[in-house]
């Protein structure tokens, strides 16, 4: 054998990782190069994988998480050791908390050095640190195990309740060589990574019996229902049953928000009054006041049906009378099948009372939206966004902030499934630009990011990434000069109050710095013209929408979660 053929017959860690990803239809990596993965990013690109390079790993991780939610394939984030890994970890933990499938792949130092704490360049025991923050964590030490490592990561991210997975690849692994033929055979094509899980027939019957006896039933759709891609059956279940429904924020658009059975405009009424509530892919966490207390009109003997893939979610906050465990597609299909052809719709006293409140609240809202105060406020600006989204129903809306989030969630109607990405289960700031890049890259659709000025600041540098890849992202910064408001004062003088920023900041100029379009908008008419132009051109655009700095409230709609001082000030 000549030296030439010998080289051709060998493969290495770089190639095996790339081949294993490609074998499993993974075509995009979100990351940030450096030791020991710089060459990997080049080689992956040369092999036809799209490598989207960020300015900070947290946003690469958030892009991967959004990609996971939107495609049902695990989004891949690639980072360097220690600090890069830690920067990506927030996104990994957030993905896990939100049940989004993603894999954080990080280069790392050699175990021999890390375990003896000998002080390597960017040394850290990454596997141990990642473990409690994700669904599963693996390390590959031998090139021959790369196939297994990637397969286990994919299966862990997608099966059962989806979530984040950590894959630790020490530097030396990349250059390790092995026989090319043996390497090829070591790779695994993952078959059926998210297998259907059929609900037990008696659990379906128990749920149907409870639903049948209900006088004031309610369906609650969560982002698990959006993720499950059972759109047709969920719509059929809602319509056939005639039961009013409430979407959680990322389930908006699963049925169009304008659907006549949407109880969103009568939210507090239905939560307090319903007698049987069916949760589909939604947890009874803080976002639903833990299923108890004033919100739920307690104590009134409310009963819950909960459809979820995770059996241990049941009874997490209150008793669940009828758990239905399985994947949402199979569960909803089974419920539909069991309903038969003569299902009695809910009493008109219930649906009529909801309709009355709905009409009243919608009329009140449209009166508010029609006002045109100066300076512009959240409502008059969001009225524009609402129209733009109505006219561009395939656009993906990314949303973060406090008031900017709460008002946008209730004012901007969504029309199609999986078109809304937001701060999710944690109410985390900083997802804005990462989610926008991820969504634009994997869907090719227009993205509209509705951002509080504080929220935007967490990921603002990624406007360069948006310009670099020329992505169709239109960012609207709701600029009210601060966190919640721009009016706080430090009564002692000196430093400004902790919640306020530089007055009249020009975020639009950040976009101009990188060749994108920046617009300063002080009226709804200016905002409308700029958004229309952004969507028509598909150019990276940032609109600095000047909002009345007095308009917001502290913490938006979750003021009640602020601890109050118990001490009296002398
Ligand atoms: P929201 O914030 O919209 O209320 P959550 O994130 O709290 O939604 O809840 C989502 C739930 O959906 C989780 O409990 C998760 O286990 C569940 N889930 C996710 N995907 C599926 C699926 N394919 N089938 C069944 N349940 C799912
Ligand atoms: N840090 C992180 C990672 N997440 C958070 N949620 C917060 C801090 C606290 N926080 C909120 O909960 S909302 C918010 C912060 C800092 C910003 C609100 O200001 P904004 O929106 O400008 O984005 P409005 O429209 O002015 O309310
Ligand atoms: Mg603000």
XYZ file of C-alpha atoms and ligand atoms in Angstrom:
625
model
C 0.000 0.000 0.000
C 1.386 3.433 -0.893
C 1.229 6.350 1.502
C -1.408 7.974 -0.696
C -3.891 5.139 -0.438
C -3.217 4.829 3.239
C -4.300 8.460 3.701
C -7.399 7.934 1.608
C -8.352 4.943 3.696
C -8.311 6.834 6.952
C -10.942 9.083 8.395
C -10.837 11.305 11.480
C -12.989 12.814 14.187
C -13.769 15.932 12.159
C -15.151 13.905 9.269
C -16.995 11.414 11.445
C -18.884 14.124 13.355
C -19.818 15.847 10.082
C -20.860 12.565 8.441
C -22.889 11.518 11.483
C -24.788 14.825 11.466
C -25.408 14.661 7.722
C -26.539 11.046 7.956
C -29.251 12.298 10.315
C -30.383 15.129 8.026
C -28.817 17.847 10.129
C -27.969 20.575 7.653
C -27.333 23.651 9.834
C -25.006 24.479 12.737
C -25.264 27.670 14.815
C -22.020 28.486 16.571
C -18.929 30.529 17.205
C -15.426 29.359 16.168
C -12.225 29.149 18.229
C -9.981 26.463 19.734
C -10.645 23.532 19.283
C -13.480 23.793 16.765
C -12.338 26.390 14.211
C -11.348 23.816 11.637
C -14.497 21.868 12.298
C -16.638 24.861 11.284
C -14.626 25.226 8.043
C -14.795 21.536 7.216
C -18.536 21.386 7.980
C -19.118 24.328 5.649
C -16.978 22.681 2.970
C -19.106 19.551 3.317
C -22.310 21.467 2.613
C -23.553 22.048 6.183
C -24.773 25.616 6.664
C -22.655 27.171 9.423
C -24.164 30.316 10.911
C -21.573 32.124 12.961
C -22.654 34.422 15.818
C -21.118 37.164 17.943
C -21.983 35.483 21.273
C -22.733 31.804 21.971
C -25.954 32.443 23.893
C -27.589 33.674 20.719
C -26.235 30.776 18.669
C -27.799 28.515 21.306
C -31.098 30.353 21.153
C -31.069 30.079 17.359
C -30.565 26.328 17.703
C -33.440 26.094 20.190
C -35.781 28.017 17.879
C -34.710 25.790 14.994
C -35.545 22.749 17.124
C -39.016 24.022 17.971
C -39.755 25.066 14.388
C -38.465 21.971 12.584
C -38.862 19.113 15.069
C -35.204 18.234 14.434
C -32.666 19.041 17.174
C -31.047 22.440 16.572
C -27.252 22.271 16.836
C -25.154 24.831 18.704
C -21.373 24.572 18.558
C -19.105 26.301 21.075
C -15.491 26.462 22.220
C -14.404 25.223 25.650
C -15.156 26.724 29.090
C -16.281 30.350 28.480
C -17.888 29.609 25.100
C -19.546 26.552 26.607
C -20.814 28.594 29.564
C -22.163 31.273 27.220
C -24.133 28.581 25.382
C -25.371 26.982 28.579
C -28.096 29.554 29.293
C -29.661 28.714 25.937
C -29.338 24.979 26.616
C -31.049 25.306 29.987
C -33.742 27.546 28.518
C -34.382 25.044 25.707
C -34.719 22.252 28.261
C -37.089 24.321 30.394
C -39.244 25.030 27.343
C -39.123 21.455 25.956
C -37.322 22.508 22.750
C -34.969 19.899 21.233
C -31.405 21.121 20.830
C -27.877 19.762 21.143
C -25.047 21.869 22.496
C -21.817 20.445 21.107
C -18.763 21.873 22.781
C -15.099 21.317 22.309
C -13.279 20.687 25.588
C -9.870 20.087 27.113
C -8.465 16.588 27.499
C -9.838 14.628 30.441
C -6.364 13.735 31.682
C -5.647 17.422 32.283
C -9.116 18.480 33.429
C -9.415 15.651 35.946
C -6.048 16.467 37.519
C -6.873 20.204 37.328
C -3.569 20.961 35.676
C -4.674 24.287 34.258
C -5.253 23.792 30.528
C -6.217 26.608 28.153
C -9.963 27.117 28.860
C -10.093 24.165 31.230
C -13.378 23.130 32.800
C -15.224 19.964 33.757
C -17.968 20.803 31.262
C -19.807 17.486 31.351
C -20.409 17.739 35.098
C -21.586 21.323 34.829
C -23.964 20.666 31.928
C -25.598 17.580 33.461
C -28.111 19.192 35.844
C -29.115 21.773 33.217
C -30.198 19.488 30.400
C -32.021 16.252 29.633
C -28.877 14.237 28.969
C -25.122 14.789 28.663
C -22.561 12.618 26.881
C -18.824 12.651 26.172
C -17.096 10.872 23.298
C -13.456 9.833 23.785
C -12.915 7.553 20.801
C -13.517 8.310 17.157
C -15.202 4.920 16.813
C -17.891 6.076 19.275
C -18.850 9.285 17.472
C -21.763 7.599 15.703
C -23.157 6.330 18.980
C -22.616 9.689 20.691
C -24.511 11.624 18.030
C -27.281 9.014 17.902
C -27.764 9.125 21.663
C -27.800 12.913 21.604
C -30.451 13.048 18.871
C -32.645 10.438 20.528
C -32.387 12.117 23.930
C -33.307 15.526 22.496
C -36.345 14.320 20.546
C -37.925 11.379 22.331
C -40.517 11.765 25.069
C -40.520 15.314 26.410
C -38.092 17.125 24.089
C -35.222 19.120 25.550
C -31.582 20.134 25.490
C -28.681 17.690 25.285
C -24.989 18.305 25.864
C -22.319 16.550 23.805
C -18.724 16.953 24.970
C -16.047 16.489 22.317
C -12.464 16.826 23.647
C -9.967 18.484 21.289
C -7.971 15.340 20.595
C -11.039 13.508 19.323
C -11.208 15.680 16.220
C -7.792 14.645 14.925
C -8.029 10.981 15.992
C -7.909 8.756 12.939
C -9.419 5.373 12.192
C -9.989 3.137 9.209
C -12.413 4.909 6.877
C -14.534 1.860 6.149
C -14.863 0.959 9.831
C -15.656 4.616 10.548
C -18.452 4.594 8.010
C -19.956 1.498 9.585
C -19.745 3.022 13.055
C -22.235 5.771 12.162
C -25.899 5.386 13.084
C -28.904 6.619 11.196
C -31.436 7.183 13.973
C -34.698 5.425 13.129
C -37.913 6.916 14.532
C -36.315 9.241 17.135
C -39.674 10.496 18.463
C -41.831 7.379 18.372
C -45.579 7.748 18.719
C -46.761 6.925 22.203
C -50.354 5.764 22.193
C -52.494 6.644 25.221
C -54.112 3.811 27.174
C -57.731 3.389 25.944
C -59.148 3.576 29.500
C -57.404 6.921 30.072
C -59.018 8.276 26.911
C -62.448 7.020 28.026
C -62.006 8.577 31.485
C -61.250 11.922 29.878
C -64.227 11.696 27.513
C -66.590 10.812 30.373
C -65.430 13.826 32.342
C -65.740 16.102 29.328
C -69.212 14.770 28.519
C -70.523 15.702 31.966
C -69.094 19.223 31.866
C -71.375 22.265 31.898
C -68.600 24.805 31.396
C -65.718 23.034 29.635
C -62.546 24.767 28.471
C -59.579 23.645 26.361
C -56.125 25.111 27.074
C -53.586 24.773 24.278
C -49.895 25.078 25.150
C -46.685 25.194 23.134
C -46.412 21.402 23.439
C -49.516 21.250 21.234
C -47.851 23.568 18.736
C -44.662 21.489 18.792
C -46.601 18.237 18.262
C -47.640 19.210 14.712
C -51.116 17.701 15.101
C -52.635 20.891 13.730
C -55.531 19.353 11.775
C -56.654 17.029 14.561
C -56.407 19.735 17.223
C -58.567 22.020 15.137
C -61.020 19.161 14.515
C -61.171 18.393 18.249
C -61.907 21.999 19.148
C -64.509 22.432 16.423
C -66.238 19.071 16.812
C -66.465 19.457 20.591
C -67.613 23.087 20.353
C -65.562 23.771 23.496
C -64.109 27.282 23.931
C -60.307 27.344 24.004
C -57.485 29.516 25.287
C -54.046 29.454 23.634
C -50.904 29.951 25.698
C -48.683 32.513 24.015
C -46.695 30.177 21.754
C -49.839 28.173 20.922
C -51.405 31.283 19.415
C -52.239 30.648 15.763
C -52.677 26.881 16.231
C -56.213 27.967 15.401
C -56.449 31.543 14.108
C -56.823 33.995 17.001
C -59.930 35.294 15.214
C -61.635 31.878 15.573
C -65.124 32.203 17.068
C -64.335 29.629 19.770
C -61.294 31.565 21.013
C -61.973 32.625 24.585
C -58.804 34.747 24.759
C -60.741 38.028 24.974
C -62.655 36.559 27.950
C -59.627 34.940 29.595
C -60.231 35.799 33.249
C -63.909 34.867 32.995
C -63.321 31.399 31.526
C -60.444 30.519 33.855
C -62.519 31.410 36.895
C -65.770 29.835 35.717
C -64.850 26.655 33.808
C -65.794 23.387 35.529
C -63.684 20.993 33.419
C -60.403 22.148 31.890
C -58.545 20.071 29.318
C -54.836 20.953 29.102
C -53.180 19.967 25.827
C -49.385 20.381 25.987
C -49.492 23.081 28.672
C -48.118 22.875 32.206
C -49.925 24.262 35.246
C -46.909 26.400 36.168
C -46.748 30.087 37.180
C -48.056 31.111 33.767
C -51.366 29.506 34.784
C -51.185 30.556 38.433
C -50.330 26.932 39.351
C -53.944 25.896 38.642
C -55.247 27.467 41.843
C -56.116 30.677 43.646
C -58.163 33.643 42.576
C -57.420 33.256 38.851
C -59.169 29.888 38.921
C -62.136 31.056 40.997
C -61.177 28.568 43.700
C -62.482 26.669 45.457
C -65.173 25.566 43.031
C -64.461 21.923 42.373
C -62.779 22.465 39.028
C -61.560 19.266 37.380
C -58.629 18.838 35.020
C -57.867 16.593 32.073
C -54.191 16.760 31.084
C -52.704 15.479 27.849
C -48.920 15.244 28.064
C -46.090 12.976 27.033
C -44.446 13.225 30.464
C -46.300 11.106 33.068
C -44.541 12.851 35.962
C -45.999 16.212 34.928
C -49.379 15.032 36.233
C -50.408 16.326 39.707
C -47.455 18.743 39.700
C -49.563 21.559 41.149
C -53.140 20.348 41.630
C -54.911 17.008 41.306
C -55.504 15.892 37.735
C -58.731 13.874 37.466
C -58.035 12.464 34.014
C -54.417 12.200 32.843
C -53.958 11.128 29.232
C -50.347 10.147 28.645
C -48.979 9.902 25.145
C -47.917 12.055 22.242
C -50.422 14.781 21.522
C -51.083 13.600 17.965
C -52.076 10.110 19.136
C -54.003 11.376 22.178
C -56.035 13.923 20.243
C -56.760 11.374 17.492
C -57.962 8.892 20.132
C -60.219 11.498 21.757
C -61.656 12.462 18.374
C -62.311 8.812 17.569
C -64.032 8.282 20.918
C -66.317 11.299 20.565
C -68.486 9.586 17.974
C -70.863 11.456 15.692
C -73.382 12.719 18.212
C -71.207 14.715 20.579
C -73.315 17.310 22.406
C -71.790 20.805 22.248
C -71.488 22.766 25.524
C -74.630 24.511 26.875
C -75.366 27.883 25.239
C -75.496 29.532 28.684
C -71.720 28.953 28.776
C -70.762 29.727 25.172
C -73.223 32.634 25.064
C -71.822 34.210 28.233
C -68.305 33.934 26.775
C -69.390 35.404 23.424
C -70.970 38.367 25.197
C -67.764 39.171 27.111
C -65.651 38.536 24.059
C -67.599 41.040 21.949
C -67.578 43.617 24.728
C -63.819 43.302 25.312
C -63.000 43.283 21.597
C -65.038 46.472 21.102
C -63.246 48.087 24.021
C -59.875 47.054 22.597
C -60.589 48.335 19.101
C -61.615 51.708 20.546
C -58.260 51.882 22.388
C -56.326 50.776 19.304
C -57.974 53.451 17.180
C -56.623 56.280 19.362
C -53.622 58.142 18.028
C -51.990 59.802 21.019
C -48.791 61.788 20.832
C -46.263 60.545 21.783
C -47.072 57.090 20.355
C -47.904 54.491 23.015
C -47.833 50.670 23.129
C -51.369 50.414 21.762
C -51.088 52.765 18.808
C -47.761 51.178 17.772
C -49.026 47.622 18.219
C -52.119 48.445 16.194
C -49.730 48.857 13.257
C -47.906 45.593 14.024
C -51.288 43.855 14.292
C -52.239 44.971 10.767
C -48.857 44.076 9.316
C -49.001 40.552 10.789
C -52.590 40.148 9.554
C -51.373 40.973 6.047
C -48.284 38.709 6.336
C -49.565 35.585 8.048
C -46.539 33.458 7.213
C -44.202 35.863 8.991
C -42.724 34.633 12.282
C -43.160 36.954 15.242
C -40.433 37.018 17.894
C -41.390 38.909 21.044
C -39.681 39.914 24.288
C -39.796 42.693 26.868
C -42.239 43.315 29.717
C -44.965 45.711 28.553
C -43.837 45.165 24.959
C -44.378 41.442 25.481
C -47.646 41.552 27.375
C -49.366 44.035 25.100
C -48.102 42.418 21.887
C -49.244 38.983 23.060
C -52.816 40.162 23.512
C -53.036 42.696 20.658
C -51.217 40.981 17.774
C -53.383 38.139 16.408
C -51.646 35.068 14.991
C -53.173 33.050 12.171
C -50.987 29.984 11.638
C -49.277 27.422 13.907
C -45.686 27.901 15.163
C -45.431 31.516 14.060
C -44.827 33.003 17.504
C -41.614 32.650 19.517
C -41.185 34.410 22.831
C -39.711 34.489 26.338
C -41.444 31.200 27.173
C -41.521 29.358 30.469
C -38.850 31.423 32.221
C -39.842 34.826 30.877
C -36.214 35.147 29.826
C -34.824 38.275 28.165
C -32.214 37.829 25.454
C -33.863 35.380 23.060
C -34.693 38.089 20.511
C -31.941 38.078 17.918
C -30.992 34.401 18.369
C -34.582 33.259 17.803
C -34.881 35.685 14.862
C -31.773 34.349 13.127
C -32.742 30.723 13.816
C -36.280 31.250 12.511
C -35.183 33.135 9.389
C -32.487 30.569 8.555
C -34.558 27.400 8.949
C -37.864 28.667 7.502
C -36.739 31.256 4.946
C -39.722 33.341 6.092
C -39.897 36.987 7.078
C -39.271 37.531 10.798
C -40.820 40.409 12.745
C -39.114 40.923 16.124
C -41.082 43.042 18.579
C -38.554 44.048 21.213
C -38.570 46.101 24.384
C -35.538 48.409 24.404
C -34.094 46.582 27.403
C -34.869 43.165 25.927
C -33.193 44.088 22.646
C -30.005 45.079 24.452
C -29.344 41.512 25.584
C -28.703 40.321 22.018
C -28.426 43.580 20.051
C -24.935 42.903 18.692
C -26.380 40.108 16.575
C -27.770 42.738 14.177
C -24.354 42.334 12.548
C -25.105 38.611 12.104
C -28.490 39.492 10.590
C -26.798 41.874 8.141
C -23.951 39.479 7.373
C -26.343 36.737 6.276
C -28.741 39.303 4.797
C -31.724 37.818 6.645
C -35.301 39.091 6.210
C -35.597 40.268 9.805
C -37.528 43.411 10.717
C -36.796 44.446 14.298
C -39.040 46.980 15.985
C -37.514 48.345 19.189
C -40.237 49.734 21.445
C -38.088 52.482 22.865
C -39.521 53.851 26.108
C -36.091 54.770 27.503
C -35.850 51.896 29.920
C -36.961 48.782 31.725
C -40.778 49.046 32.084
C -40.670 52.863 31.790
C -38.177 55.643 31.319
C -39.352 57.830 34.156
C -37.691 56.445 37.314
C -35.562 58.921 39.244
C -32.861 58.465 41.838
C -34.068 60.756 44.588
C -30.525 61.144 45.932
C -29.243 62.470 42.627
C -25.941 61.202 41.190
C -26.354 58.017 39.171
C -29.606 57.611 37.245
C -32.210 55.103 38.512
C -31.401 51.403 37.826
C -34.264 50.991 35.345
C -33.572 53.876 32.972
C -31.327 54.161 29.914
C -29.836 56.956 27.833
C -32.769 59.091 26.718
C -33.732 59.194 23.034
C -31.241 56.487 22.072
C -31.061 55.753 18.330
C -31.104 51.953 18.043
C -31.773 52.376 14.306
C -28.203 53.596 13.866
C -26.849 50.248 15.139
C -28.390 48.592 12.081
C -27.036 51.277 9.765
C -23.540 50.608 11.113
C -23.613 47.182 9.422
C -25.290 48.197 6.182
C -28.872 47.383 7.175
C -31.825 49.744 7.075
C -32.407 51.850 10.180
C -35.544 53.952 10.616
C -36.501 56.364 13.383
C -40.308 56.290 13.770
C -42.258 58.619 16.047
C -45.787 58.072 14.686
C -47.867 55.025 13.738
C -47.831 56.230 10.114
C -44.005 56.263 10.065
C -43.885 52.847 11.730
C -46.358 51.403 9.220
C -44.448 52.749 6.207
C -41.144 51.404 7.554
C -42.530 47.929 8.337
C -44.215 47.680 4.941
C -40.993 48.637 3.204
C -38.969 46.174 5.307
C -41.245 43.317 4.346
C -41.418 44.303 0.708
C -37.626 44.514 0.434
C -36.747 41.648 2.776
C -33.788 43.771 3.934
C -32.447 43.602 7.488
C -34.268 46.504 9.139
C -34.374 48.022 12.602
C -37.101 50.518 13.432
C -36.570 52.621 16.527
C -40.203 53.153 17.547
C -40.370 55.976 20.061
C -42.896 55.066 22.762
C -44.269 57.342 25.491
C -41.821 56.775 28.373
C -44.648 57.028 30.913
C -46.865 54.390 29.260
C -45.667 51.114 30.809
C -46.279 49.495 34.178
C -43.700 47.904 36.471
C -43.099 44.268 35.350
C -45.893 44.539 32.766
C -48.687 42.139 33.766
C -46.722 40.302 36.431
C -46.389 43.144 38.906
C -47.860 40.856 41.577
C -44.729 38.666 41.459
C -42.543 41.547 42.686
C -41.597 41.023 46.340
C -42.741 43.971 48.437
C -40.570 45.338 51.180
C -41.837 44.247 54.595
C -39.767 46.845 56.429
C -41.029 50.334 57.136
C -38.518 52.993 56.120
C -37.723 55.401 58.908
P -46.974 26.561 27.714
O -45.826 27.377 28.238
O -47.386 26.936 26.334
O -48.092 26.474 28.679
P -45.432 24.291 28.511
O -44.042 24.421 27.996
O -45.675 24.651 29.926
O -46.431 25.057 27.529
O -45.913 22.794 28.333
C -45.590 22.024 27.239
C -45.897 20.581 27.605
O -46.066 19.848 26.388
C -44.800 19.881 28.387
O -45.324 19.388 29.605
C -44.321 18.754 27.472
O -44.046 17.561 28.176
C -45.504 18.562 26.562
N -45.183 18.075 25.231
C -44.251 18.549 24.384
N -44.290 17.888 23.219
C -45.267 16.967 23.337
C -45.818 15.970 22.468
N -45.353 15.784 21.225
N -46.821 15.216 22.939
C -47.302 15.392 24.196
N -46.839 16.307 25.042
C -45.842 17.096 24.628
N -32.648 39.203 32.941
C -33.118 38.135 32.240
C -32.170 37.184 31.574
N -34.439 37.911 32.130
C -35.305 38.742 32.743
N -36.593 38.455 32.606
C -34.852 39.881 33.446
C -33.491 40.057 33.524
C -35.779 40.862 34.144
N -36.609 41.582 33.166
C -37.902 41.224 32.879
O -38.529 40.281 33.382
S -38.546 42.197 31.661
C -37.135 43.117 31.516
C -36.166 42.654 32.417
C -34.815 43.252 32.516
C -37.013 44.230 30.509
C -38.263 45.064 30.386
O -37.962 46.239 29.676
P -38.174 46.367 28.135
O -39.760 46.275 27.993
O -37.654 47.667 27.706
O -37.623 45.192 27.432
P -40.848 47.408 28.401
O -41.703 47.489 27.200
O -40.113 48.692 28.666
O -41.604 46.952 29.585
Mg -38.531 49.501 27.657
